[in-house]
């Protein structure tokens, strides 16, 4: 996996041919979905098909979104997939408490965990969840479920929960979270505008539900030429003089700014 994955493509676990296409899509991470994308009578088949695929590591990093722990399938998913050689991460749906993270960490020892916060309660507990266990590698919002929980007709009220999750992730020492999916796979202009807004809020990368969304997401989160020039100027100044300082254009440079500049140049290598 790249140091900063930008694209996370979901594929339904009960459709192996779609998963196979996802693995050749160019996504940084493929997320096999055993939860919302799979009907109840297909859960067992999806789990078995995913376990077969992950018996050997695929060429692309694969995460699996398992069913909620308080339902009838989540524990079975973790038992079947936690030890799979090809599994790079378990994405835990509908997490609401830190104890759920520690429980899965014990059940799937060594697996990288990612918590999806999809309710008002989860957002309120965002930092506690984000800092629950060293095996937790990231958090993200599940915006469709959160909107339903909050009774929202659209996403105009989501900026506060979005910022809450970004801050919680960074406070816990986790990477910036990726944005939740843009549900209209044909609205690429809307996707680009939404990505630009998410980037301004502190998100890095985005989940997708169709391969056509991937290049839009990558372009939105890659640094521009101007971003690269500014980052190079920051690092040049930092190398020439230790401590905080001001650049000729008035920008202030300190350790945090230097760290951000290094991240920008790391992302720029993908261009």
Coordinates of C-alpha atoms in Angstrom, one line a residue:
X1 CA 0.0 0.0 0.0
X2 CA 1.2 3.5 -0.7
X3 CA 2.2 5.6 2.3
X4 CA -0.9 7.8 1.7
X5 CA -3.7 5.8 -0.1
X6 CA -6.1 8.1 -1.8
X7 CA -8.6 5.7 -3.3
X8 CA -10.6 2.9 -1.5
X9 CA -12.9 1.0 -3.9
X10 CA -15.8 -1.0 -2.5
X11 CA -16.9 -4.2 -4.2
X12 CA -19.6 -6.6 -3.0
X13 CA -18.3 -9.8 -1.5
X14 CA -21.0 -12.0 -3.1
X15 CA -19.9 -11.0 -6.6
X16 CA -16.4 -12.4 -7.1
X17 CA -16.3 -11.2 -10.8
X18 CA -16.8 -7.6 -9.6
X19 CA -14.1 -8.0 -6.9
X20 CA -11.8 -9.3 -9.6
X21 CA -12.4 -6.2 -11.7
X22 CA -11.9 -4.0 -8.7
X23 CA -8.4 -5.6 -8.1
X24 CA -7.4 -4.3 -11.6
X25 CA -9.1 -0.9 -11.3
X26 CA -6.0 1.0 -10.1
X27 CA -7.5 1.7 -6.6
X28 CA -5.0 1.9 -3.8
X29 CA -7.1 -0.3 -1.6
X30 CA -9.9 -2.7 -2.6
X31 CA -12.6 -3.0 0.1
X32 CA -14.6 -6.2 -0.1
X33 CA -18.0 -5.5 1.4
X34 CA -19.8 -8.1 3.4
X35 CA -22.2 -5.7 5.0
X36 CA -24.6 -3.3 3.2
X37 CA -23.9 -4.5 -0.3
X38 CA -24.8 -8.2 0.5
X39 CA -28.3 -9.5 1.1
X40 CA -28.9 -11.6 4.2
X41 CA -29.3 -14.8 2.2
X42 CA -26.0 -14.2 0.5
X43 CA -23.9 -13.5 3.6
X44 CA -22.5 -17.0 4.1
X45 CA -21.5 -17.2 0.4
X46 CA -19.9 -13.8 0.4
X47 CA -17.8 -14.7 3.5
X48 CA -16.7 -18.0 2.0
X49 CA -15.8 -16.5 -1.4
X50 CA -13.8 -13.7 0.3
X51 CA -12.0 -16.3 2.5
X52 CA -11.0 -18.2 -0.6
X53 CA -9.7 -15.1 -2.3
X54 CA -7.6 -14.1 0.7
X55 CA -6.1 -17.5 1.1
X56 CA -3.2 -16.0 -0.8
X57 CA -2.3 -12.2 -0.8
X58 CA -3.7 -10.4 -3.9
X59 CA -1.5 -8.0 -5.8
X60 CA -3.5 -5.1 -4.4
X61 CA -4.1 -4.4 -0.7
X62 CA -7.5 -5.8 0.3
X63 CA -9.6 -4.7 3.3
X64 CA -12.9 -6.4 4.3
X65 CA -15.9 -4.5 5.7
X66 CA -17.4 -7.0 8.1
X67 CA -20.9 -6.9 9.4
X68 CA -21.8 -5.1 12.6
X69 CA -20.7 -6.8 15.8
X70 CA -24.1 -6.6 17.4
X71 CA -25.8 -8.5 14.5
X72 CA -25.8 -12.2 13.5
X73 CA -22.9 -12.2 11.1
X74 CA -20.1 -9.9 12.4
X75 CA -18.5 -12.4 14.7
X76 CA -18.6 -15.1 12.0
X77 CA -16.9 -12.7 9.6
X78 CA -14.1 -12.0 12.0
X79 CA -13.6 -15.7 12.8
X80 CA -13.4 -16.6 9.1
X81 CA -11.3 -13.8 7.9
X82 CA -9.1 -12.6 10.7
X83 CA -6.4 -15.1 10.1
X84 CA -6.6 -14.9 6.2
X85 CA -3.0 -14.4 4.7
X86 CA -4.3 -11.9 2.1
X87 CA -6.2 -9.7 4.5
X88 CA -4.6 -6.2 5.0
X89 CA -7.4 -4.7 7.1
X90 CA -10.7 -5.2 8.8
X91 CA -13.2 -2.4 8.4
X92 CA -15.6 -2.5 11.3
X93 CA -19.1 -1.3 10.5
X94 CA -21.3 0.7 12.9
X95 CA -18.7 1.0 15.7
X96 CA -20.1 2.8 18.7
X97 CA -17.6 2.2 21.6
X98 CA -13.9 1.6 22.3
X99 CA -14.7 -1.8 23.8
X100 CA -15.8 -3.1 20.4
X101 CA -12.3 -2.2 19.1
X102 CA -10.5 -4.0 21.9
X103 CA -12.8 -7.0 21.5
X104 CA -11.9 -7.3 17.8
X105 CA -8.3 -6.7 18.5
X106 CA -8.3 -9.7 20.8
X107 CA -10.3 -11.9 18.3
X108 CA -8.2 -11.0 15.2
X109 CA -4.7 -10.6 16.8
X110 CA -2.4 -8.7 14.6
X111 CA -5.0 -7.5 12.1
X112 CA -5.1 -3.8 11.2
X113 CA -8.5 -2.4 12.2
X114 CA -10.4 0.5 10.8
X115 CA -13.5 1.8 12.6
X116 CA -16.5 3.2 10.7
X117 CA -18.5 5.8 12.7
X118 CA -22.1 5.8 11.5
X119 CA -24.2 7.1 14.4
X120 CA -24.5 10.2 16.5
X121 CA -23.2 8.2 19.5
X122 CA -20.1 7.1 17.5
X123 CA -19.3 10.7 16.6
X124 CA -19.6 11.8 20.2
X125 CA -17.1 9.1 21.1
X126 CA -14.8 9.6 18.2
X127 CA -11.6 10.2 20.1
X128 CA -12.2 7.4 22.6
X129 CA -12.7 5.0 19.6
X130 CA -9.7 6.4 17.7
X131 CA -7.4 5.9 20.6
X132 CA -8.8 2.5 21.8
X133 CA -6.1 0.1 20.6
X134 CA -2.7 0.2 18.8
X135 CA -4.1 -2.1 16.1
X136 CA -6.6 0.6 15.1
X137 CA -5.1 2.2 12.0
X138 CA -7.8 4.6 11.0
X139 CA -11.4 5.9 11.4
X140 CA -13.9 7.2 8.9
X141 CA -17.5 8.3 8.7
X142 CA -20.3 6.3 7.3
X143 CA -22.3 9.2 6.1
X144 CA -25.4 7.6 4.7
X145 CA -26.2 5.9 8.0
X146 CA -25.3 9.0 10.0
X147 CA -27.7 11.1 8.0
X148 CA -30.4 8.6 8.7
X149 CA -29.6 8.6 12.4
X150 CA -29.7 12.4 12.5
X151 CA -32.8 12.7 10.3
X152 CA -31.0 14.8 7.7
X153 CA -32.5 15.1 4.2
X154 CA -29.1 15.9 2.7
X155 CA -25.5 16.3 3.7
X156 CA -25.5 20.1 4.5
X157 CA -25.4 19.4 8.2
X158 CA -22.5 17.0 8.1
X159 CA -19.6 19.4 8.3
X160 CA -19.4 19.4 12.1
X161 CA -19.3 15.5 12.3
X162 CA -16.8 15.5 9.5
X163 CA -14.5 17.9 11.3
X164 CA -15.0 16.0 14.6
X165 CA -13.8 12.8 13.0
X166 CA -10.8 14.5 11.3
X167 CA -9.7 16.1 14.6
X168 CA -10.2 12.8 16.6
X169 CA -8.1 10.9 14.1
X170 CA -5.2 13.4 14.2
X171 CA -5.5 13.7 18.0
X172 CA -5.1 10.0 18.3
X173 CA -2.1 9.9 16.0
X174 CA -4.0 8.3 13.1
X175 CA -3.7 9.3 9.4
X176 CA -6.2 11.9 8.1
X177 CA -9.4 9.9 7.4
X178 CA -10.7 9.3 3.9
X179 CA -14.1 10.8 2.9
X180 CA -17.2 8.7 2.7
X181 CA -18.5 7.6 -0.7
X182 CA -20.3 10.0 -3.1
X183 CA -23.4 7.9 -3.9
X184 CA -24.1 9.2 -7.4
X185 CA -21.6 7.4 -9.6
X186 CA -22.4 9.5 -12.7
X187 CA -22.1 12.9 -11.0
X188 CA -18.4 13.4 -11.5
X189 CA -18.5 17.2 -11.3
X190 CA -20.4 16.9 -8.0
X191 CA -17.8 14.4 -6.8
X192 CA -14.9 16.7 -7.6
X193 CA -16.6 19.6 -5.8
X194 CA -17.3 17.4 -2.8
X195 CA -13.7 16.2 -2.7
X196 CA -12.4 19.8 -2.8
X197 CA -14.6 20.6 0.2
X198 CA -13.4 17.5 2.0
X199 CA -9.8 18.3 1.4
X200 CA -10.4 21.7 2.9
X201 CA -11.8 20.0 6.0
X202 CA -8.7 17.9 6.4
X203 CA -9.7 14.6 4.7
X204 CA -7.2 12.7 2.6
X205 CA -8.5 10.5 -0.1
X206 CA -12.0 9.0 -0.5
X207 CA -13.9 5.7 -0.7
X208 CA -15.5 4.9 -4.1
X209 CA -18.3 2.6 -5.3
X210 CA -17.4 2.7 -9.0
X211 CA -14.0 2.7 -10.9
X212 CA -15.0 5.8 -12.8
X213 CA -14.8 7.8 -9.6
X214 CA -11.2 6.9 -8.9
X215 CA -9.4 9.3 -11.2
X216 CA -11.6 12.2 -10.0
X217 CA -10.7 11.4 -6.4
X218 CA -7.0 11.1 -7.1
X219 CA -6.9 14.4 -9.0
X220 CA -8.7 16.1 -6.2
X221 CA -6.3 15.1 -3.5
X222 CA -3.0 15.2 -5.3
X223 CA -1.1 18.5 -4.8
X224 CA -1.1 21.1 -7.6
X225 CA 2.1 22.5 -9.1
X226 CA 1.6 25.5 -6.8
X227 CA 1.3 23.3 -3.8
X228 CA 4.5 21.5 -4.7
X229 CA 6.4 24.8 -5.2
X230 CA 5.3 26.0 -1.8
X231 CA 6.3 22.8 -0.1
X232 CA 9.7 22.8 -1.7
X233 CA 10.2 26.4 -0.6
X234 CA 9.3 25.4 3.0
X235 CA 11.7 22.5 3.1
X236 CA 14.5 24.6 1.5
X237 CA 14.1 27.3 4.2
X238 CA 13.9 24.7 6.9
X239 CA 17.2 23.1 5.7
X240 CA 18.9 26.4 5.6
X241 CA 17.9 27.6 9.1
X242 CA 16.7 25.8 12.2
X243 CA 13.6 26.9 14.2
X244 CA 10.6 29.0 13.3
X245 CA 11.0 31.6 10.5
X246 CA 9.2 33.6 8.0
X247 CA 9.6 33.2 4.2
X248 CA 10.0 36.2 1.9
X249 CA 6.3 35.9 0.9
X250 CA 5.2 36.3 4.5
X251 CA 4.4 32.6 5.2
X252 CA 5.4 31.4 8.7
X253 CA 7.4 28.1 8.9
X254 CA 7.6 25.9 11.9
X255 CA 7.8 22.2 12.6
X256 CA 4.1 21.5 11.8
X257 CA 4.4 23.4 8.5
X258 CA 7.5 21.4 7.6
X259 CA 5.7 18.1 8.3
X260 CA 2.8 19.2 6.1
X261 CA 5.3 20.1 3.3
X262 CA 6.9 16.7 3.5
X263 CA 3.5 15.0 3.2
X264 CA 2.7 17.2 0.1
X265 CA 5.9 16.1 -1.6
X266 CA 5.3 12.5 -0.8
X267 CA 1.9 12.7 -2.4
X268 CA 3.4 14.6 -5.4
X269 CA 5.5 11.5 -6.2
X270 CA 2.3 9.8 -7.4
X271 CA 1.8 12.4 -10.2

